[in-house]
């Protein structure tokens, strides 16, 4: 019915000339006509598929589409290769020895959780401590790749996503931390993986609620992170809030919370069976004691006799650093541990709570002061945070004098780090340029706040993801500083997540406003009655048909067209 008269005849037959539809009549059977072979149109021969001249092979095309990230990733790989070659083996921090020792016995100990020792034990058959720095570098590269892909799936432009992941891949302090046998690269990778599983979108960049399996996978990743760093267990709170804001089914939110909760409770029960205390670490109260040592005062409160030895009478301006109260054998907490080994953790915990209830303002003031260190223009020795272990050096005096390097290497295999002066000098020059100053992180926070405040940005569909990504890294820093001391390596989760969140915020600010939806036919008809030229509509619905035609007498009158093959 391609001719105009055919449409009119069809309407006369189905609707009628009076405008009223007659009773339904079944369509006539289809008629077939035989076309002589000589009159049949010639069928074109199939042509082999050819690529356009401007198209390139997939590998080259992928690099061209992500050229900025390709440069960032190449530089990140080269920097890590130079770092690993410059030292020749893993560097040892005081925590590293405890991780290695715990990987041999594989049961909960007082200092660190068991997640990273299990990771070390999986490669213990190599009998070479140098492999763990290489694994940390690979995890760091994988974290940056996954974060970049996740930003692309959230609709961030490739060059902007590359800038957002550059600090995680290029920051010299991140690379230097990966050279140590420390759990920070693994915990950051698990954090980014849990985030990616929850917010991953399809090629159309449209939000779809995560399936039950994705929720379970995210819960398992958070649980693995909680056994690597205890403070990651608290990240289940912003994750649950994100899913609730996205109106995900309650049973899926409950599944994530239950997985993390059962992991923590199960670990505490295991710790109780081995060490006689239902907790995840008996040293938590010791670190909190060092945290409050700068302002704690027993004046004006009733202190039990068994806690009086923990009172600090030295004036606050002449007290040693908090690290002295944690690690020195002459500190009140260490002397208590020597005299009351079974009850020292409980006594310390009771004293810490007593001081916090008595001086909450002082504690909050100290907390904000330590958090402000993250915005410092330089990464210097402030607040007791020693920056020497995280700077490239060819002397290694910052670690060798605190760690039994020779004994550790003899016990676990491999070789001690032997710095190459020329390569270390190269990385020292690299560190002068490639690091993220604190004010730049503060600028990222401002951009995030502005994006959340603008109404047009909130309508972009990624507001919940922006809030979650911002909270994951910053919450980890807040939890660490609240329970212990500020260290520069605690800033790593912020360096990984906050610039990426700032890139997402910039994309939300740059995105054009969504076009206004066209008025439905009913509203168009109402507008026509008020003086506009809009007409009511008649809709044709049939196989392969999506036509609309103005009708003079009906607002919306659906008419079924005959299927192909009928008359």
PDB file of N, CA and C in Angstrom, residues 518-528 532-541 546-559:
ATOM      1  N   UNK A 518       9.764  15.129  24.511  1.00  0.00           N
ATOM      2  CA  UNK A 518       8.648  15.665  23.718  1.00  0.00           C
ATOM      3  C   UNK A 518       7.321  15.451  24.424  1.00  0.00           C
ATOM      4  N   UNK A 519       6.419  16.386  24.196  1.00  0.00           N
ATOM      5  CA  UNK A 519       5.113  16.307  24.853  1.00  0.00           C
ATOM      6  C   UNK A 519       4.338  15.119  24.327  1.00  0.00           C
ATOM      7  N   UNK A 520       3.681  14.372  25.175  1.00  0.00           N
ATOM      8  CA  UNK A 520       2.863  13.240  24.708  1.00  0.00           C
ATOM      9  C   UNK A 520       1.687  13.733  23.896  1.00  0.00           C
ATOM     10  N   UNK A 521       1.086  12.832  23.128  1.00  0.00           N
ATOM     11  CA  UNK A 521      -0.043  13.271  22.269  1.00  0.00           C
ATOM     12  C   UNK A 521      -1.177  13.896  23.048  1.00  0.00           C
ATOM     13  N   UNK A 522      -1.470  13.433  24.274  1.00  0.00           N
ATOM     14  CA  UNK A 522      -2.571  14.022  25.018  1.00  0.00           C
ATOM     15  C   UNK A 522      -2.311  15.482  25.318  1.00  0.00           C
ATOM     16  N   UNK A 523      -1.038  15.802  25.746  1.00  0.00           N
ATOM     17  CA  UNK A 523      -0.730  17.188  26.048  1.00  0.00           C
ATOM     18  C   UNK A 523      -0.736  18.026  24.781  1.00  0.00           C
ATOM     19  N   UNK A 524      -0.287  17.420  23.675  1.00  0.00           N
ATOM     20  CA  UNK A 524      -0.302  18.164  22.419  1.00  0.00           C
ATOM     21  C   UNK A 524      -1.727  18.533  22.017  1.00  0.00           C
ATOM     22  N   UNK A 525      -2.680  17.605  22.254  1.00  0.00           N
ATOM     23  CA  UNK A 525      -4.078  17.904  21.949  1.00  0.00           C
ATOM     24  C   UNK A 525      -4.618  19.002  22.822  1.00  0.00           C
ATOM     25  N   UNK A 526      -4.251  19.022  24.097  1.00  0.00           N
ATOM     26  CA  UNK A 526      -4.712  20.071  24.994  1.00  0.00           C
ATOM     27  C   UNK A 526      -4.136  21.413  24.584  1.00  0.00           C
ATOM     28  N   UNK A 527      -2.843  21.391  24.151  1.00  0.00           N
ATOM     29  CA  UNK A 527      -2.253  22.652  23.716  1.00  0.00           C
ATOM     30  C   UNK A 527      -2.950  23.182  22.473  1.00  0.00           C
ATOM     31  N   UNK A 528      -3.393  22.240  21.587  1.00  0.00           N
ATOM     32  CA  UNK A 528      -4.099  22.702  20.394  1.00  0.00           C
ATOM     33  C   UNK A 528      -5.408  23.365  20.726  1.00  0.00           C
ATOM     34  N   UNK A 532      -2.878  26.694  20.032  1.00  0.00           N
ATOM     35  CA  UNK A 532      -1.693  26.304  19.280  1.00  0.00           C
ATOM     36  C   UNK A 532      -2.115  25.529  18.053  1.00  0.00           C
ATOM     37  N   UNK A 533      -1.154  25.269  17.187  1.00  0.00           N
ATOM     38  CA  UNK A 533      -1.419  24.576  15.938  1.00  0.00           C
ATOM     39  C   UNK A 533      -1.300  23.073  16.051  1.00  0.00           C
ATOM     40  N   UNK A 534      -1.114  22.541  17.272  1.00  0.00           N
ATOM     41  CA  UNK A 534      -0.968  21.092  17.431  1.00  0.00           C
ATOM     42  C   UNK A 534      -2.260  20.398  17.080  1.00  0.00           C
ATOM     43  N   UNK A 535      -2.149  19.196  16.487  1.00  0.00           N
ATOM     44  CA  UNK A 535      -3.306  18.436  16.079  1.00  0.00           C
ATOM     45  C   UNK A 535      -3.344  17.128  16.845  1.00  0.00           C
ATOM     46  N   UNK A 536      -4.543  16.586  17.020  1.00  0.00           N
ATOM     47  CA  UNK A 536      -4.600  15.240  17.594  1.00  0.00           C
ATOM     48  C   UNK A 536      -3.949  14.242  16.658  1.00  0.00           C
ATOM     49  N   UNK A 537      -3.636  13.077  17.211  1.00  0.00           N
ATOM     50  CA  UNK A 537      -2.835  12.115  16.457  1.00  0.00           C
ATOM     51  C   UNK A 537      -3.576  10.801  16.346  1.00  0.00           C
ATOM     52  N   UNK A 538      -3.365  10.174  15.221  1.00  0.00           N
ATOM     53  CA  UNK A 538      -3.828   8.809  15.024  1.00  0.00           C
ATOM     54  C   UNK A 538      -2.596   7.940  14.817  1.00  0.00           C
ATOM     55  N   UNK A 539      -2.500   6.847  15.517  1.00  0.00           N
ATOM     56  CA  UNK A 539      -1.313   6.005  15.487  1.00  0.00           C
ATOM     57  C   UNK A 539      -1.606   4.749  14.691  1.00  0.00           C
ATOM     58  N   UNK A 540      -0.675   4.410  13.789  1.00  0.00           N
ATOM     59  CA  UNK A 540      -0.750   3.168  13.034  1.00  0.00           C
ATOM     60  C   UNK A 540       0.234   2.191  13.652  1.00  0.00           C
ATOM     61  N   UNK A 541      -0.257   1.026  13.984  1.00  0.00           N
ATOM     62  CA  UNK A 541       0.619   0.009  14.567  1.00  0.00           C
ATOM     63  C   UNK A 541       0.500  -1.239  13.718  1.00  0.00           C
ATOM     64  N   UNK A 546       5.910   2.218  12.286  1.00  0.00           N
ATOM     65  CA  UNK A 546       5.986   3.130  13.426  1.00  0.00           C
ATOM     66  C   UNK A 546       5.591   4.511  12.925  1.00  0.00           C
ATOM     67  N   UNK A 547       4.400   4.608  12.340  1.00  0.00           N
ATOM     68  CA  UNK A 547       3.951   5.830  11.687  1.00  0.00           C
ATOM     69  C   UNK A 547       2.932   6.546  12.548  1.00  0.00           C
ATOM     70  N   UNK A 548       2.901   7.844  12.414  1.00  0.00           N
ATOM     71  CA  UNK A 548       1.897   8.665  13.056  1.00  0.00           C
ATOM     72  C   UNK A 548       1.316   9.607  12.002  1.00  0.00           C
ATOM     73  N   UNK A 549       0.015   9.778  12.066  1.00  0.00           N
ATOM     74  CA  UNK A 549      -0.652  10.600  11.068  1.00  0.00           C
ATOM     75  C   UNK A 549      -1.717  11.436  11.770  1.00  0.00           C
ATOM     76  N   UNK A 550      -1.822  12.715  11.474  1.00  0.00           N
ATOM     77  CA  UNK A 550      -2.846  13.530  12.139  1.00  0.00           C
ATOM     78  C   UNK A 550      -4.243  13.099  11.754  1.00  0.00           C
ATOM     79  N   UNK A 551      -5.098  12.990  12.758  1.00  0.00           N
ATOM     80  CA  UNK A 551      -6.498  12.613  12.528  1.00  0.00           C
ATOM     81  C   UNK A 551      -7.385  13.758  12.957  1.00  0.00           C
ATOM     82  N   UNK A 552      -8.405  14.049  12.210  1.00  0.00           N
ATOM     83  CA  UNK A 552      -9.219  15.234  12.529  1.00  0.00           C
ATOM     84  C   UNK A 552     -10.232  15.013  13.628  1.00  0.00           C
ATOM     85  N   UNK A 553     -10.630  13.775  13.958  1.00  0.00           N
ATOM     86  CA  UNK A 553     -11.770  13.602  14.837  1.00  0.00           C
ATOM     87  C   UNK A 553     -11.464  12.810  16.097  1.00  0.00           C
ATOM     88  N   UNK A 554     -10.318  12.200  16.225  1.00  0.00           N
ATOM     89  CA  UNK A 554     -10.032  11.350  17.385  1.00  0.00           C
ATOM     90  C   UNK A 554      -8.715  11.773  17.989  1.00  0.00           C
ATOM     91  N   UNK A 555      -8.657  11.746  19.320  1.00  0.00           N
ATOM     92  CA  UNK A 555      -7.399  12.070  19.984  1.00  0.00           C
ATOM     93  C   UNK A 555      -6.352  11.001  19.696  1.00  0.00           C
ATOM     94  N   UNK A 556      -6.585   9.791  20.156  1.00  0.00           N
ATOM     95  CA  UNK A 556      -5.683   8.681  19.879  1.00  0.00           C
ATOM     96  C   UNK A 556      -6.537   7.510  19.472  1.00  0.00           C
ATOM     97  N   UNK A 557      -6.391   7.065  18.228  1.00  0.00           N
ATOM     98  CA  UNK A 557      -7.200   5.962  17.736  1.00  0.00           C
ATOM     99  C   UNK A 557      -6.278   4.922  17.124  1.00  0.00           C
ATOM    100  N   UNK A 558      -5.896   3.881  17.902  1.00  0.00           N
ATOM    101  CA  UNK A 558      -4.973   2.878  17.355  1.00  0.00           C
ATOM    102  C   UNK A 558      -5.662   2.030  16.309  1.00  0.00           C
ATOM    103  N   UNK A 559      -4.973   1.797  15.215  1.00  0.00           N
ATOM    104  CA  UNK A 559      -5.485   0.972  14.133  1.00  0.00           C
ATOM    105  C   UNK A 559      -4.436  -0.069  13.808  1.00  0.00           C
TER     106      UNK A 559
END
